[in-house]
PDB file of C-alpha atoms in Angstrom:
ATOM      1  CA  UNK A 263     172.103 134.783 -24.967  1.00 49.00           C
ATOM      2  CA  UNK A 264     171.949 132.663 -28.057  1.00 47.00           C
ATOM      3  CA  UNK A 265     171.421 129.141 -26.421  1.00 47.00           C
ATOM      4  CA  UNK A 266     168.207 130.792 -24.123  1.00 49.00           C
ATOM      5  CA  UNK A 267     166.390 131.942 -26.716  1.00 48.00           C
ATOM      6  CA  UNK A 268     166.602 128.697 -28.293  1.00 50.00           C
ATOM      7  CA  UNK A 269     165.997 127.083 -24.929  1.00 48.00           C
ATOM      8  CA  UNK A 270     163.307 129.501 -24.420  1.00 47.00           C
ATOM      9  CA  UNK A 271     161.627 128.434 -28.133  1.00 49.00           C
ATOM     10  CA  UNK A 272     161.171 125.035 -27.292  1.00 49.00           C
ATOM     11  CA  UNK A 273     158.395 125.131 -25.072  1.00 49.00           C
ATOM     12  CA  UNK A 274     156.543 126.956 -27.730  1.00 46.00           C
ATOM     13  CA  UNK A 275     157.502 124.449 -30.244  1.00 45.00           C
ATOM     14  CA  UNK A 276     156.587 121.564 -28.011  1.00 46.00           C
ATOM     15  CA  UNK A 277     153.042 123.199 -27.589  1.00 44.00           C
ATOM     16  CA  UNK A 278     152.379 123.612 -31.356  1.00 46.00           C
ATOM     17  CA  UNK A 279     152.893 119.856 -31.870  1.00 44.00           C
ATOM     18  CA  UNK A 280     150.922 119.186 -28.871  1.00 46.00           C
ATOM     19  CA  UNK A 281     148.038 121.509 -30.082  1.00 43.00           C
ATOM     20  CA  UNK A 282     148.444 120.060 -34.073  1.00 44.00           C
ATOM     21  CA  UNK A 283     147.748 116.240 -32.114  1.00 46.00           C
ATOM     22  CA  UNK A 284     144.725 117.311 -30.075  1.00 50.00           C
ATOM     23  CA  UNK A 285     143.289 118.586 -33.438  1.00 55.00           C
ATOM     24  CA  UNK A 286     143.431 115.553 -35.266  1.00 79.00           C
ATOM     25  CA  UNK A 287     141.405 113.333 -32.853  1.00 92.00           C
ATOM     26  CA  UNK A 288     138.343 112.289 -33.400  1.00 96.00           C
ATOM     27  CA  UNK A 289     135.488 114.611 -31.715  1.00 96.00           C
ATOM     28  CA  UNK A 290     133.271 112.928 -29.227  1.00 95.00           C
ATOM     29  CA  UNK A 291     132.102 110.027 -29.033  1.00 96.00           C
ATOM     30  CA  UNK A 292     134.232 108.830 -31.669  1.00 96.00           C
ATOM     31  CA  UNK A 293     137.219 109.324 -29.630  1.00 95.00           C
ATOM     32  CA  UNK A 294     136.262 106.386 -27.263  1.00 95.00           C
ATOM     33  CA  UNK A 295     135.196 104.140 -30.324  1.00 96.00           C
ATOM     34  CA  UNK A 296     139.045 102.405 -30.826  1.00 95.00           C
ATOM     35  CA  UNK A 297     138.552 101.103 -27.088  1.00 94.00           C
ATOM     36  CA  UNK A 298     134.816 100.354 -27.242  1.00 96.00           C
ATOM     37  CA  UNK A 299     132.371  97.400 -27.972  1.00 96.00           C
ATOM     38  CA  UNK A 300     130.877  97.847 -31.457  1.00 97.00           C
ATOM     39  CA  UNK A 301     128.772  96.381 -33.246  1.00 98.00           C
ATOM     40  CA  UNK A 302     127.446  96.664 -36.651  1.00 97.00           C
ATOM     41  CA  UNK A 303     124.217  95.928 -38.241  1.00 96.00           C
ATOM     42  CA  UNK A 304     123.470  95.319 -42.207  1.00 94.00           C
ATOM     43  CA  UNK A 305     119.660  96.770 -42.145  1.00 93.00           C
ATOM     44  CA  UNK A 306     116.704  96.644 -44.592  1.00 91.00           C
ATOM     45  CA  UNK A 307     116.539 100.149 -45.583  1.00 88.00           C
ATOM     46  CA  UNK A 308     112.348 100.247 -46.444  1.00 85.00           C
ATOM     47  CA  UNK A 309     110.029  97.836 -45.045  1.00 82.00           C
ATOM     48  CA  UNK A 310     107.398  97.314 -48.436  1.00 76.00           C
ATOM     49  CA  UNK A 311     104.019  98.053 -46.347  1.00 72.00           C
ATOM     50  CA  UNK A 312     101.614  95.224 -46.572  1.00 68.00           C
ATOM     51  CA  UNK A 313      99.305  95.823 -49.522  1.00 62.00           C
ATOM     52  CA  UNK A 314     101.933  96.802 -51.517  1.00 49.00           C
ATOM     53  CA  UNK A 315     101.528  93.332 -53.409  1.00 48.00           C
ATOM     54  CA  UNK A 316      98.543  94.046 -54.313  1.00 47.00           C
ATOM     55  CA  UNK A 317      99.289  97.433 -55.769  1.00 49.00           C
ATOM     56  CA  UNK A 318      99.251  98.203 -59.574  1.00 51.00           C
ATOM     57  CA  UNK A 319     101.761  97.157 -61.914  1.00 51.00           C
ATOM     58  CA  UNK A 320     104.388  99.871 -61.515  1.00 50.00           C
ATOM     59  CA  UNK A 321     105.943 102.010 -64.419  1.00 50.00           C
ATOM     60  CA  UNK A 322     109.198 100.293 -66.108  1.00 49.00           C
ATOM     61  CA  UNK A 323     112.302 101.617 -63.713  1.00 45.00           C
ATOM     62  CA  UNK A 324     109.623 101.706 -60.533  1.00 45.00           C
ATOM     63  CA  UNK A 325     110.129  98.784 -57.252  1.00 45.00           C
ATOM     64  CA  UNK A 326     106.704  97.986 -56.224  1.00 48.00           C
ATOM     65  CA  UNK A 327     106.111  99.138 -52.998  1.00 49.00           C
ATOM     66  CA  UNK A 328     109.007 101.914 -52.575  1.00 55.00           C
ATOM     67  CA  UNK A 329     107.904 105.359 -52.321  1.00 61.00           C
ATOM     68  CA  UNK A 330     108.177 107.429 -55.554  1.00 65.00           C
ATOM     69  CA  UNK A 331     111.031 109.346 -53.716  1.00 61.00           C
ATOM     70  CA  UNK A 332     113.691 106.870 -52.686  1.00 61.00           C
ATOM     71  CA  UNK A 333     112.767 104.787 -56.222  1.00 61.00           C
ATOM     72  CA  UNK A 334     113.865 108.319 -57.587  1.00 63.00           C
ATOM     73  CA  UNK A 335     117.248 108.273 -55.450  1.00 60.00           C
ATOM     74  CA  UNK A 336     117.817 104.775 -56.417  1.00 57.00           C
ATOM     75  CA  UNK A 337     118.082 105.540 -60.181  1.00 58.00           C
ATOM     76  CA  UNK A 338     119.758 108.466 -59.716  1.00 58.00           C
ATOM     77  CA  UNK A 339     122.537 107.449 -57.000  1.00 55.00           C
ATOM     78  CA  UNK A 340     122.687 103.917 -56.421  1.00 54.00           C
ATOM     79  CA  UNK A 341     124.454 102.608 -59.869  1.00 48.00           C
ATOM     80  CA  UNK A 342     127.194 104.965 -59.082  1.00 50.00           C
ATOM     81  CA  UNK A 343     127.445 102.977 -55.875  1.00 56.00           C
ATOM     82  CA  UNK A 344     127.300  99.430 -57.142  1.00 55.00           C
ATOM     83  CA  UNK A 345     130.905  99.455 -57.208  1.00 49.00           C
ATOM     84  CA  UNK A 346     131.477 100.940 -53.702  1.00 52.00           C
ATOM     85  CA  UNK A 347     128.922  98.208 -51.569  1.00 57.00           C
ATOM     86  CA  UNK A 348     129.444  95.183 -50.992  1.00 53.00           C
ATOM     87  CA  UNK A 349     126.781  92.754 -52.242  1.00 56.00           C
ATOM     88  CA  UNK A 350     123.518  92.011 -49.987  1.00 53.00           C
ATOM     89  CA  UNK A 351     124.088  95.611 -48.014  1.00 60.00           C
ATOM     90  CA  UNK A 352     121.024  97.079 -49.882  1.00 58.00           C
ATOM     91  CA  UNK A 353     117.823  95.155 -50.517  1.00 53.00           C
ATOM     92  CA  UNK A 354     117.289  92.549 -53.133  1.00 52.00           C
ATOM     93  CA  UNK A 355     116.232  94.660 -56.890  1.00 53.00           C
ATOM     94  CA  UNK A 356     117.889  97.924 -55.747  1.00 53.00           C
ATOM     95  CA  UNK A 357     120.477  97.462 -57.750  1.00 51.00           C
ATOM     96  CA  UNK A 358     120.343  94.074 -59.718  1.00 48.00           C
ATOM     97  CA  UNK A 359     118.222  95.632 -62.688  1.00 45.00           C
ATOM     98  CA  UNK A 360     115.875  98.307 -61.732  1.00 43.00           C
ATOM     99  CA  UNK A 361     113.291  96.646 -63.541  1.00 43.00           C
ATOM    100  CA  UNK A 362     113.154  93.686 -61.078  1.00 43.00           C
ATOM    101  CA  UNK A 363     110.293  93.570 -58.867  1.00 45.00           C
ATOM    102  CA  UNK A 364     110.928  93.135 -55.122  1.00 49.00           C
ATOM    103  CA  UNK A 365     109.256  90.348 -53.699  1.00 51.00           C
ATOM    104  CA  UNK A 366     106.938  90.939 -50.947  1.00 55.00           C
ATOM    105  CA  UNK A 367     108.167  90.312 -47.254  1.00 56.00           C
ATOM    106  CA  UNK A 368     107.512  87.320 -45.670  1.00 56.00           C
ATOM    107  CA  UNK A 369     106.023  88.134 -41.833  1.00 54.00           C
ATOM    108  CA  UNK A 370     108.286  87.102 -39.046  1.00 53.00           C
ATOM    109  CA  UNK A 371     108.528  86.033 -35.550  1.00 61.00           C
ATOM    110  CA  UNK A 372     110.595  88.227 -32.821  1.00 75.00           C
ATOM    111  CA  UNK A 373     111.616  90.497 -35.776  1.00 86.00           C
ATOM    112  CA  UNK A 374     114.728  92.123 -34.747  1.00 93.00           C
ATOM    113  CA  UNK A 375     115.149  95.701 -35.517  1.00 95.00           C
ATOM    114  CA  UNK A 376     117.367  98.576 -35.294  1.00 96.00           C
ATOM    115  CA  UNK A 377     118.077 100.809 -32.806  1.00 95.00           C
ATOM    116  CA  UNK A 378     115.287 100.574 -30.622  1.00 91.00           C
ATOM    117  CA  UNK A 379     113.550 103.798 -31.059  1.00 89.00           C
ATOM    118  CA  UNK A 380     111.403 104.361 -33.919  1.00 88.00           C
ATOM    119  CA  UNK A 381     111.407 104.369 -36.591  1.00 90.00           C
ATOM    120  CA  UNK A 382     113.885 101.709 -37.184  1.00 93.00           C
ATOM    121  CA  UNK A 383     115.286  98.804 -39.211  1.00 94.00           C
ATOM    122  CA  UNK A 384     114.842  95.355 -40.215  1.00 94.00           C
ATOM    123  CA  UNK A 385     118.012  93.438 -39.125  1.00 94.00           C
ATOM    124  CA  UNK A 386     119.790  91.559 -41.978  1.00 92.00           C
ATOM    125  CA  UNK A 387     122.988  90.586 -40.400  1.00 92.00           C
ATOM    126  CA  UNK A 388     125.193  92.101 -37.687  1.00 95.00           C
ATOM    127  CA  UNK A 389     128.652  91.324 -36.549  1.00 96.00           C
ATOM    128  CA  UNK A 390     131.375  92.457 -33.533  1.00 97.00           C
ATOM    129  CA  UNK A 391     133.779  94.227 -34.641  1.00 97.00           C
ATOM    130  CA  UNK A 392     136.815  93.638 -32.745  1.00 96.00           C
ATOM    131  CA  UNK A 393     139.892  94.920 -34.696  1.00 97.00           C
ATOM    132  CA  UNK A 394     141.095  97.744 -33.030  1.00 96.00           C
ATOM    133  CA  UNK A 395     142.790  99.103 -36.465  1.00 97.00           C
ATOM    134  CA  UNK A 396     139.570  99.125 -38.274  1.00 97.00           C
ATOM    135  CA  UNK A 397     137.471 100.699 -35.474  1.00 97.00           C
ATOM    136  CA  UNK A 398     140.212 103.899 -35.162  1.00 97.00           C
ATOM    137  CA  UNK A 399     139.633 104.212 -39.012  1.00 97.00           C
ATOM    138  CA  UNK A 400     136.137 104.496 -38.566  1.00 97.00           C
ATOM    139  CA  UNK A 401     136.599 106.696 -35.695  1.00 97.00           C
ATOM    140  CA  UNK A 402     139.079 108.996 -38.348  1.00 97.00           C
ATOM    141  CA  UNK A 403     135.951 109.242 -40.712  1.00 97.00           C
ATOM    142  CA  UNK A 404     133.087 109.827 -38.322  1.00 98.00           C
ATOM    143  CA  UNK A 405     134.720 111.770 -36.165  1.00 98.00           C
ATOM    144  CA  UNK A 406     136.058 114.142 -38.706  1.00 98.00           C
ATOM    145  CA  UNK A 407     133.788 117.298 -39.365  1.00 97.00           C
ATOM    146  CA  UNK A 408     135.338 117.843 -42.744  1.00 97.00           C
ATOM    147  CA  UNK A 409     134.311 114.503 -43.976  1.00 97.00           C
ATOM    148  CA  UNK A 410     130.369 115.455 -43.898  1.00 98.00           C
ATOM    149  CA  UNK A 411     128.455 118.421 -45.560  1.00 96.00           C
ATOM    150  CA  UNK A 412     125.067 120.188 -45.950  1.00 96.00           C
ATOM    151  CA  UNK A 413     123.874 118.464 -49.020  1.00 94.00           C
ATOM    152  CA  UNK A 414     122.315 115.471 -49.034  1.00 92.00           C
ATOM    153  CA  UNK A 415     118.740 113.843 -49.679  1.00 90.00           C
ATOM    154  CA  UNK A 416     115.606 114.618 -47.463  1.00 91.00           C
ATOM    155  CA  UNK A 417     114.966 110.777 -46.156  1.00 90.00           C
ATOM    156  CA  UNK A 418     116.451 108.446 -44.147  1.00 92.00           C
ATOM    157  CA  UNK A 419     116.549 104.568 -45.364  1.00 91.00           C
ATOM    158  CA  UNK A 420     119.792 102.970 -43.603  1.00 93.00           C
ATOM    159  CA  UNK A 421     121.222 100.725 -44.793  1.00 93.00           C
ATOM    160  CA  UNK A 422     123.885 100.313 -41.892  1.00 95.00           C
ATOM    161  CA  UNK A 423     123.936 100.706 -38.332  1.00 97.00           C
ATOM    162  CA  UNK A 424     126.743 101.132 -35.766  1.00 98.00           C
ATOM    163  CA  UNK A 425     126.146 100.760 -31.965  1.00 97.00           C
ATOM    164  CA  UNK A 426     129.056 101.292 -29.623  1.00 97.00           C
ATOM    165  CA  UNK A 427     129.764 101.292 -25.954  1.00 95.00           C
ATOM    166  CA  UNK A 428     132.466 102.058 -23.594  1.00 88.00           C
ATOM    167  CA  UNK A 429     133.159 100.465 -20.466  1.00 84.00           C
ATOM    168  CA  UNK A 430     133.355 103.895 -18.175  1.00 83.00           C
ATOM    169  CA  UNK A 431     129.974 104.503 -20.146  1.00 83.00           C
ATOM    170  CA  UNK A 432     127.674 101.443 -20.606  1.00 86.00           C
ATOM    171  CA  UNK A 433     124.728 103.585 -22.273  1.00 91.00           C
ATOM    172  CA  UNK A 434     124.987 102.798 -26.421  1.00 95.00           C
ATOM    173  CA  UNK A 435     125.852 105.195 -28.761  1.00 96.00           C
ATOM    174  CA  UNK A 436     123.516 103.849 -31.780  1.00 97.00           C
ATOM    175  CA  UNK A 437     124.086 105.825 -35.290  1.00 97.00           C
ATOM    176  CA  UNK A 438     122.546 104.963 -39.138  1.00 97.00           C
ATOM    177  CA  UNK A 439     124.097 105.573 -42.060  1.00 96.00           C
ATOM    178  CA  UNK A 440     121.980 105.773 -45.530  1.00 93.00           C
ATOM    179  CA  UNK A 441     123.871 105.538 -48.654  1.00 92.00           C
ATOM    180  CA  UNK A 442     120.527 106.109 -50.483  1.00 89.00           C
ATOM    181  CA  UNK A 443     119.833 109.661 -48.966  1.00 91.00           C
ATOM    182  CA  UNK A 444     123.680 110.261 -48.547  1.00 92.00           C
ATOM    183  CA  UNK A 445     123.526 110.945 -45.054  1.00 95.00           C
ATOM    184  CA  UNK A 446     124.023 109.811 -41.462  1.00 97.00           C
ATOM    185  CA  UNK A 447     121.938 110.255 -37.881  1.00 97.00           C
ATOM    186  CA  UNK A 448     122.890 109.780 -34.341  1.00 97.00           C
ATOM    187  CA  UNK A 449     120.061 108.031 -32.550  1.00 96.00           C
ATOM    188  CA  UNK A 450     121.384 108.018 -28.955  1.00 95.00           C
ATOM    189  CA  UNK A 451     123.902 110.883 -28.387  1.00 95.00           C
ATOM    190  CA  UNK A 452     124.542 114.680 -30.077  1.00 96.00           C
ATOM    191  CA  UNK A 453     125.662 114.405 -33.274  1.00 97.00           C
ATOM    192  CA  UNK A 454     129.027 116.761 -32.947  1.00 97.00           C
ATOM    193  CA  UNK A 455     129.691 118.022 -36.328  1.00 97.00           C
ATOM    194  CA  UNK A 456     127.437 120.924 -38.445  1.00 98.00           C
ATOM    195  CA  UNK A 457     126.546 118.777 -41.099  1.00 98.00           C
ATOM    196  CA  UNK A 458     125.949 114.956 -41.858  1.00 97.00           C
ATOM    197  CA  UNK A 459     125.560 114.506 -45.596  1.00 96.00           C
ATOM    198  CA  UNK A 460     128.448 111.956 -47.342  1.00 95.00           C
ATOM    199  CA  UNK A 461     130.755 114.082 -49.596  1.00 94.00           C
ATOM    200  CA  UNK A 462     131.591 111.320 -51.892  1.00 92.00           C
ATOM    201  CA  UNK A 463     134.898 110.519 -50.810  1.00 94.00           C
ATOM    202  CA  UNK A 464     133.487 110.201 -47.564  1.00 94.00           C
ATOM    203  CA  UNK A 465     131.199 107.475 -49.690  1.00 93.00           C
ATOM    204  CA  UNK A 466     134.380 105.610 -50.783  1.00 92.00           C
ATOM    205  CA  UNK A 467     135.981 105.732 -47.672  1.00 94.00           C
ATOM    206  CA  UNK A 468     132.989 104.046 -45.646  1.00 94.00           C
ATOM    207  CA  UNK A 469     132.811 101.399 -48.565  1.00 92.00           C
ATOM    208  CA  UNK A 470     135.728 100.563 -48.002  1.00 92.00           C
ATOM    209  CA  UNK A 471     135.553 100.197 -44.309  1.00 94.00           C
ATOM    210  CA  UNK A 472     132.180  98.204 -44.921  1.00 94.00           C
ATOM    211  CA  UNK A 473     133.921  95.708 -46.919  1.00 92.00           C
ATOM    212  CA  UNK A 474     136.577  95.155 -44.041  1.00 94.00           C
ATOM    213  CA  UNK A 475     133.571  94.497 -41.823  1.00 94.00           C
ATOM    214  CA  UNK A 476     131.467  92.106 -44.150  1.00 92.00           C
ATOM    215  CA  UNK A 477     134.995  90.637 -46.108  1.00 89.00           C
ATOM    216  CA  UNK A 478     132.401  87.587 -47.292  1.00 79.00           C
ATOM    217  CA  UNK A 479     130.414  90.429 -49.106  1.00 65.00           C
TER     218      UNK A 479
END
């Protein structure tokens, strides 16, 4: 009688595992992102209009031709971040010395930009990411509810974008992430979680990941 209740028990014990292993994955689409094509994209997170050169001498602390509000976020959050990026992420003078003026953009040909629907980014770099380690860990972050929450700033300058695509699903799933308003935005498909502010370990983790993908800096 002993030996079938423990025979009995194991079923039960085999379904708790199995339930405690279909928690932990990623929530859609993340779960395809180990086995997809990804790429990422290093992005221009504010495009200066073009009379901002001609615009008055800003106050000490102020980048010419960034609106009041992310100039605000940049005092405020950015320095606490200078240790987390990697260098050339973020615009030249948004961290190297507030007081530095940003030089004007230069107008170019067959700009690229990111994603395709508006509004979008400049292009500074992008790259394929092909290890299949360091897309599951990005797959553990973004595709973890617990990572994200309600707070977070009212803007959206990326400086990052991911695009991924599956084989059994050719259609991109494109996605920014802004360090300056400490949040992230699916472009192309639901975003699956309640909330999409960066706690900051969430910060620190993605740093860390964005190193992996830029190791040159």
């Amino acid at each position: 009688m002993l030996l079938m209740k423990k025979a009995t028990s194991l079923p039960f014990v085999a379904v708790g595992f199995l339930s405690l292993a279909c928690g932990s994955a990623p929530a859609k689409p993340f779960d395809t992102l180990k086995n997809s094509n990804l790429i990422a994209f290093r992005l221009q997170n504010y495009d200066p209009p073009p009379q901002a050169a001609a615009a008055p001498t800003p106050q000490q602390g102020m980048i010419p031709g960034l609106p009041p509000e992310i100039t605000q976020l940049a005092q405020q959050a950015l320095p606490g971040l200078q240790a987390l990026l990697p260098p050339g992420l973020l615009p030249p003078g948004m961290l190297q010395g507030m007081q530095q003026p940003q030089q004007p953009q230069q107008p170019q040909q067959q700009e690229m930009r990111f994603p395709m629907n508006q509004p979008n980014f400049r292009i500074l770099g992008q790259t394929n990411v092909v290890d299949p380690d360091l897309k599951e860990q990005l797959a553990k972050v973004l595709g973890d509810g617990d990572k994200f929450q309600a707070d977070h700033a009212n803007c959206m300058y990326a400086e990052m974008g991911l695009s991924f695509t599956t084989t059994a699903s050719p259609t991109p799933n494109d996605m920014l992430i802004s360090f300056s308003c400490n949040q992230v935005e699916a472009r192309s498909f639901a975003w699956p979680h309640a909330n999409r502010g960066l706690k900051p370990d969430t910060v620190k983790e993605l740093a860390g990941l964005v190193q992996k993908i830029w190791p040159q800096g």
